[in-house]
Amino acid sequence: MVKLNSRPSIGLALGGGAARGWAHIGVILALEEYGIRPDIVCGTSIGALVGAVYSVGKIDRFKEWAVGLTIKNVISFMDIALNGGMLKGERLMEFFRQDFIDCSIEDLKVPFGAVATALHTGAEVWLRSGPTLDAIRASIALPGLFSPVWHAGQLLVDGGLVNPVPVSLARAMGADILIAVDLSSDTLARHLVRDSAAAAQADSPGYEWVRKMRSGFGSLLSDEDKNEQRLPRMLDVVASSLNIMQVRITRSRMAGEPPDIIITPKLAHFGLLDFHQAQEAIEAGRRSVESCLPALKGLELSGF
């Protein structure tokens, strides 16, 4: 079919990265300031959440909420699960339903898609219809943290296991020019650094919820190690393992499916659950767009 509109369709692929995902807000707002408004938005994990909020038209309000988050707010969303993962996620999803998103994907203002992973088969699942929150909940179901969810007869978990930055989905949805946001480009081994700065971060209030649950999980979350060579904390091991997986998969996928622009906010020092530090992440997102301005200008998009 020949396109009647001569302007190329702009796609935005937002990658996963837990708390680093607040950088997506800064990226989106900076792009808009330069006159670049995506026609298609796809996301994996936290990228699916931010992408959906943008697609529904509430990114400014979402930014205000994220910046106002405190550690107590983050802990208040944590509903402990008995199986499948540490958290059920129901409390968080109900909050988003009431305050941000309560519609189907088909009713969003900007075409949107999310990526999840079928737990039984390892297949990549593209979620492009049905309740938006159901798609988000499946895409953010980080193994071990959030319980998996049933969707259309499949048990789904985080899309980052198979497609951390969903370039392929955005292309399939019709993106002519594709901007990808990769949150894991500089994260390898950073969570295992044991210098004073890293230790201060690990002992910061951001890990308070872990300390509160220690009585229930016992030695599983203990920082103590009887060996001479101290082992890293459990969350540091999990975070570093996820980073390795995402970096390796992203590099492989992008080699075969390269976007036109790759934006890489620098937030490797962020902890997995540092959601209360949104302002820093948002500013990192803005800076990463500014560093890509020459490449963006080369695409001759509107606003330049």
Short mmCIF file of C-alpha atoms in Angstrom, two decimals:
data_model
loop_
_atom_site.label_atom_id
_atom_site.label_comp_id
_atom_site.label_asym_id
_atom_site.label_seq_id
_atom_site.Cartn_x
_atom_site.Cartn_y
_atom_site.Cartn_z
CA MET A 1 0.00 0.00 0.00
CA VAL A 2 1.38 3.43 -0.95
CA LYS A 3 1.45 5.98 1.87
CA LEU A 4 -0.47 9.16 1.14
CA ASN A 5 1.36 11.02 3.88
CA SER A 6 4.87 11.93 2.73
CA ARG A 7 6.17 12.41 6.27
CA PRO A 8 7.97 9.30 7.54
CA SER A 9 6.45 7.55 10.53
CA ILE A 10 8.56 7.97 13.66
CA GLY A 11 8.79 5.03 16.05
CA LEU A 12 10.09 5.05 19.63
CA ALA A 13 11.32 1.82 21.24
CA LEU A 14 11.71 2.10 25.01
CA GLY A 15 13.90 -0.50 26.71
CA GLY A 16 13.68 -2.17 30.09
CA GLY A 17 15.78 -1.22 33.09
CA ALA A 18 13.70 -1.09 36.31
CA ALA A 19 14.23 2.26 38.10
CA ARG A 20 16.45 3.51 35.28
CA GLY A 21 13.23 3.61 33.25
CA TRP A 22 12.33 7.03 34.61
CA ALA A 23 14.95 8.27 32.13
CA HIS A 24 12.40 7.53 29.40
CA ILE A 25 10.34 10.44 30.71
CA GLY A 26 13.24 12.82 30.17
CA VAL A 27 13.91 11.41 26.72
CA ILE A 28 10.29 11.83 25.61
CA LEU A 29 9.97 15.37 26.97
CA ALA A 30 13.27 16.42 25.38
CA LEU A 31 12.27 14.97 22.01
CA GLU A 32 8.99 16.86 22.16
CA GLU A 33 10.82 20.08 22.95
CA TYR A 34 12.75 19.59 19.71
CA GLY A 35 9.52 18.97 17.81
CA ILE A 36 9.88 15.20 17.56
CA ARG A 37 6.63 13.41 18.44
CA PRO A 38 6.55 9.64 17.91
CA ASP A 39 3.78 8.17 15.79
CA ILE A 40 4.36 4.68 17.24
CA VAL A 41 5.56 3.75 20.74
CA CYS A 42 6.70 0.32 21.88
CA GLY A 43 8.08 -0.71 25.24
CA THR A 44 9.56 -3.53 27.22
CA SER A 45 9.13 -3.73 31.00
CA ILE A 46 9.41 -0.22 32.52
CA GLY A 47 9.53 1.03 28.93
CA ALA A 48 6.05 -0.40 28.40
CA LEU A 49 4.74 1.50 31.41
CA VAL A 50 6.22 4.86 30.41
CA GLY A 51 5.33 4.30 26.76
CA ALA A 52 1.70 3.57 27.61
CA VAL A 53 1.43 6.66 29.79
CA TYR A 54 2.79 8.75 26.91
CA SER A 55 0.39 7.09 24.48
CA VAL A 56 -2.57 7.93 26.69
CA GLY A 57 -1.44 11.58 26.84
CA LYS A 58 -0.45 11.91 30.50
CA ILE A 59 3.35 12.05 30.45
CA ASP A 60 3.55 15.48 32.14
CA ARG A 61 1.32 14.40 34.99
CA PHE A 62 3.23 11.13 35.25
CA LYS A 63 6.49 13.04 35.57
CA GLU A 64 5.10 15.06 38.48
CA TRP A 65 4.03 11.86 40.23
CA ALA A 66 7.37 10.10 39.66
CA VAL A 67 9.42 13.06 40.90
CA GLY A 68 7.32 13.19 44.05
CA LEU A 69 7.88 9.53 44.92
CA THR A 70 9.47 8.83 48.28
CA ILE A 71 10.87 5.61 49.68
CA LYS A 72 7.71 5.23 51.75
CA ASN A 73 5.59 5.58 48.61
CA VAL A 74 7.61 2.87 46.87
CA ILE A 75 7.27 0.51 49.83
CA SER A 76 3.52 1.17 50.03
CA PHE A 77 3.04 -0.36 46.56
CA MET A 78 4.73 -3.62 47.54
CA ASP A 79 2.16 -6.36 48.12
CA ILE A 80 3.95 -9.53 49.15
CA ALA A 81 3.20 -12.66 47.11
CA LEU A 82 3.33 -16.25 48.41
CA ASN A 83 4.41 -17.79 45.13
CA GLY A 84 5.67 -16.86 41.67
CA GLY A 85 7.58 -13.79 42.87
CA MET A 86 8.09 -11.52 45.87
CA LEU A 87 5.37 -9.08 44.75
CA LYS A 88 1.89 -9.56 43.33
CA GLY A 89 1.77 -6.17 41.64
CA GLU A 90 -1.98 -5.77 42.17
CA ARG A 91 -1.68 -2.69 44.36
CA LEU A 92 0.57 -0.94 41.83
CA MET A 93 -1.67 -1.78 38.87
CA GLU A 94 -4.79 -0.59 40.66
CA PHE A 95 -3.10 2.73 41.36
CA PHE A 96 -2.22 3.17 37.68
CA ARG A 97 -5.76 2.16 36.70
CA GLN A 98 -7.28 4.86 38.87
CA ASP A 99 -4.78 7.63 38.18
CA PHE A 100 -3.36 7.13 34.69
CA ILE A 101 -4.55 4.33 32.42
CA ASP A 102 -7.97 2.72 32.27
CA CYS A 103 -8.53 1.95 28.60
CA SER A 104 -7.70 -0.58 25.93
CA ILE A 105 -4.62 -0.36 23.73
CA GLU A 106 -6.90 0.30 20.77
CA ASP A 107 -8.16 3.50 22.45
CA LEU A 108 -4.75 5.04 23.16
CA LYS A 109 -3.95 8.30 21.37
CA VAL A 110 -0.68 6.91 19.95
CA PRO A 111 -0.37 3.35 18.56
CA PHE A 112 1.30 1.25 21.25
CA GLY A 113 2.73 -2.21 21.73
CA ALA A 114 4.40 -4.04 24.60
CA VAL A 115 6.67 -7.09 24.75
CA ALA A 116 6.36 -10.02 27.16
CA THR A 117 7.85 -13.50 27.32
CA ALA A 118 5.91 -16.79 27.39
CA LEU A 119 7.35 -18.60 30.41
CA HIS A 120 6.60 -22.13 29.21
CA THR A 121 8.00 -21.77 25.69
CA GLY A 122 10.34 -18.76 25.81
CA ALA A 123 8.45 -17.21 22.90
CA GLU A 124 8.37 -13.45 22.41
CA VAL A 125 4.81 -12.17 22.79
CA TRP A 126 3.67 -8.89 21.27
CA LEU A 127 0.76 -7.27 23.11
CA ARG A 128 -1.06 -4.86 20.78
CA SER A 129 -4.70 -5.15 21.81
CA GLY A 130 -6.85 -5.55 24.90
CA PRO A 131 -6.57 -3.80 28.29
CA THR A 132 -3.47 -1.62 28.40
CA LEU A 133 -2.74 -2.37 32.05
CA ASP A 134 -2.81 -6.11 31.41
CA ALA A 135 -0.13 -5.64 28.77
CA ILE A 136 1.97 -3.50 31.10
CA ARG A 137 1.63 -5.95 33.99
CA ALA A 138 2.81 -8.83 31.80
CA SER A 139 5.73 -6.85 30.38
CA ILE A 140 7.04 -5.78 33.82
CA ALA A 141 6.78 -9.23 35.43
CA LEU A 142 10.48 -9.43 36.29
CA PRO A 143 11.19 -13.04 37.34
CA GLY A 144 11.67 -13.35 41.09
CA LEU A 145 10.30 -9.87 41.78
CA PHE A 146 6.81 -9.81 40.24
CA SER A 147 4.60 -12.85 39.90
CA PRO A 148 3.98 -14.06 36.30
CA VAL A 149 0.53 -13.38 34.86
CA TRP A 150 -1.84 -15.44 32.74
CA HIS A 151 -2.82 -13.82 29.44
CA ALA A 152 -4.73 -15.51 26.63
CA GLY A 153 -3.81 -18.93 27.93
CA GLN A 154 -0.10 -18.17 28.33
CA LEU A 155 1.92 -17.52 31.48
CA LEU A 156 3.85 -14.33 30.77
CA VAL A 157 6.89 -12.70 32.34
CA ASP A 158 9.10 -9.68 31.63
CA GLY A 159 9.73 -8.98 27.95
CA GLY A 160 13.36 -8.13 28.66
CA LEU A 161 14.19 -11.83 28.67
CA VAL A 162 13.79 -11.94 24.88
CA ASN A 163 13.66 -8.37 23.55
CA PRO A 164 15.01 -5.70 25.94
CA VAL A 165 14.65 -2.86 23.41
CA PRO A 166 11.69 -3.67 21.11
CA VAL A 167 13.02 -2.40 17.79
CA SER A 168 11.47 -5.29 15.87
CA LEU A 169 7.98 -4.60 17.20
CA ALA A 170 8.17 -0.90 16.30
CA ARG A 171 9.31 -1.79 12.77
CA ALA A 172 6.48 -4.31 12.44
CA MET A 173 4.01 -1.62 13.48
CA GLY A 174 5.15 0.60 10.61
CA ALA A 175 7.95 2.80 11.91
CA ASP A 176 10.00 4.27 9.06
CA ILE A 177 12.44 6.10 11.32
CA LEU A 178 13.16 4.42 14.63
CA ILE A 179 14.60 5.94 17.79
CA ALA A 180 15.61 3.34 20.40
CA VAL A 181 16.34 4.04 24.07
CA ASP A 182 18.75 1.54 25.62
CA LEU A 183 19.06 1.78 29.42
CA SER A 184 21.64 -0.97 29.87
CA SER A 185 24.52 0.04 27.62
CA ASP A 186 26.92 0.90 30.47
CA THR A 187 25.69 -1.35 33.27
CA LEU A 188 27.92 -4.43 33.14
CA ALA A 189 29.31 -5.31 36.61
CA ARG A 190 28.51 -1.87 38.01
CA HIS A 191 26.29 -3.33 40.74
CA LEU A 192 29.17 -5.49 41.97
CA VAL A 193 31.59 -2.63 42.60
CA ARG A 194 32.44 -2.60 46.30
CA ASP A 195 33.98 0.85 46.63
CA SER A 196 32.74 3.30 49.23
CA ALA A 197 30.24 4.95 46.88
CA ALA A 198 28.67 1.63 45.93
CA ALA A 199 28.55 0.55 49.54
CA ALA A 200 26.86 3.79 50.53
CA GLN A 201 24.25 3.27 47.82
CA ALA A 202 23.60 -0.32 48.88
CA ASP A 203 23.12 0.81 52.47
CA SER A 204 20.89 3.71 51.46
CA PRO A 205 17.18 3.94 52.30
CA GLY A 206 16.43 2.54 48.85
CA TYR A 207 17.13 -0.90 50.32
CA GLU A 208 14.93 -0.30 53.35
CA TRP A 209 12.19 -2.54 52.03
CA VAL A 210 14.68 -5.40 51.82
CA ARG A 211 15.65 -4.95 55.45
CA LYS A 212 11.99 -4.89 56.44
CA MET A 213 11.44 -8.29 54.80
CA ARG A 214 14.52 -9.98 56.20
CA SER A 215 12.61 -11.40 59.12
CA GLY A 216 10.46 -13.31 56.64
CA PHE A 217 13.16 -14.38 54.21
CA GLY A 218 15.98 -14.97 56.69
CA SER A 219 19.42 -15.67 55.35
CA LEU A 220 18.28 -15.42 51.73
CA LEU A 221 18.68 -11.66 51.84
CA SER A 222 21.52 -11.53 54.36
CA ASP A 223 24.52 -9.34 53.64
CA GLU A 224 26.77 -11.38 55.90
CA ASP A 225 29.34 -13.77 54.51
CA LYS A 226 31.54 -15.97 56.67
CA ASN A 227 34.14 -16.38 53.91
CA GLU A 228 37.15 -14.10 53.77
CA GLN A 229 36.16 -12.95 50.32
CA ARG A 230 32.87 -11.15 50.79
CA LEU A 231 30.05 -12.00 48.40
CA PRO A 232 27.84 -9.29 46.93
CA ARG A 233 24.29 -8.74 48.12
CA MET A 234 21.52 -10.80 46.59
CA LEU A 235 19.95 -7.82 44.82
CA ASP A 236 23.34 -6.84 43.40
CA VAL A 237 23.78 -10.33 41.97
CA VAL A 238 20.27 -10.30 40.50
CA ALA A 239 20.74 -6.82 39.03
CA SER A 240 24.11 -7.66 37.50
CA SER A 241 22.79 -10.92 36.07
CA LEU A 242 19.88 -9.11 34.45
CA ASN A 243 22.23 -6.46 33.09
CA ILE A 244 24.45 -9.10 31.49
CA MET A 245 21.46 -10.77 29.89
CA GLN A 246 19.95 -7.54 28.61
CA VAL A 247 23.20 -6.13 27.26
CA ARG A 248 24.07 -9.33 25.40
CA ILE A 249 20.57 -9.76 23.94
CA THR A 250 20.26 -6.09 23.01
CA ARG A 251 23.58 -6.08 21.18
CA SER A 252 22.61 -9.20 19.27
CA ARG A 253 19.13 -7.97 18.37
CA MET A 254 20.30 -4.52 17.31
CA ALA A 255 23.03 -5.97 15.11
CA GLY A 256 20.32 -7.64 13.04
CA GLU A 257 17.63 -4.97 13.52
CA PRO A 258 19.47 -1.64 13.86
CA PRO A 259 17.46 1.46 14.82
CA ASP A 260 18.23 4.78 13.17
CA ILE A 261 19.18 6.41 16.48
CA ILE A 262 20.20 4.82 19.78
CA ILE A 263 19.80 7.00 22.88
CA THR A 264 21.73 5.73 25.91
CA PRO A 265 21.10 7.50 29.24
CA LYS A 266 23.97 6.98 31.69
CA LEU A 267 22.50 5.56 34.88
CA ALA A 268 24.55 2.47 35.61
CA HIS A 269 24.91 3.47 39.26
CA PHE A 270 21.13 3.30 39.77
CA GLY A 271 19.89 0.46 41.95
CA LEU A 272 17.23 -1.92 40.72
CA LEU A 273 14.58 -0.30 42.92
CA ASP A 274 15.72 3.33 43.17
CA PHE A 275 12.35 4.57 41.94
CA HIS A 276 12.47 7.41 44.46
CA GLN A 277 15.29 9.09 42.48
CA ALA A 278 13.22 9.96 39.44
CA GLN A 279 14.51 13.51 39.03
CA GLU A 280 18.08 12.33 38.47
CA ALA A 281 16.97 9.71 35.94
CA ILE A 282 14.77 12.19 34.06
CA GLU A 283 17.65 14.66 33.78
CA ALA A 284 19.92 11.87 32.52
CA GLY A 285 17.32 11.14 29.85
CA ARG A 286 17.26 14.77 28.77
CA ARG A 287 21.06 14.92 28.58
CA SER A 288 21.20 11.77 26.48
CA VAL A 289 18.90 13.36 23.88
CA GLU A 290 21.05 16.49 23.76
CA SER A 291 24.13 14.37 23.09
CA CYS A 292 22.29 12.83 20.10
CA LEU A 293 21.23 16.12 18.53
CA PRO A 294 23.67 15.94 15.59
CA ALA A 295 22.38 12.48 14.67
CA LEU A 296 18.76 13.56 15.11
CA LYS A 297 19.34 16.59 12.89
CA GLY A 298 20.79 14.28 10.27
CA LEU A 299 17.45 12.49 10.02
CA GLU A 300 15.79 15.77 8.99
CA LEU A 301 12.90 15.35 11.38
CA SER A 302 10.48 18.13 12.19
CA GLY A 303 11.71 20.67 14.70
CA PHE A 304 15.22 21.03 13.26
#
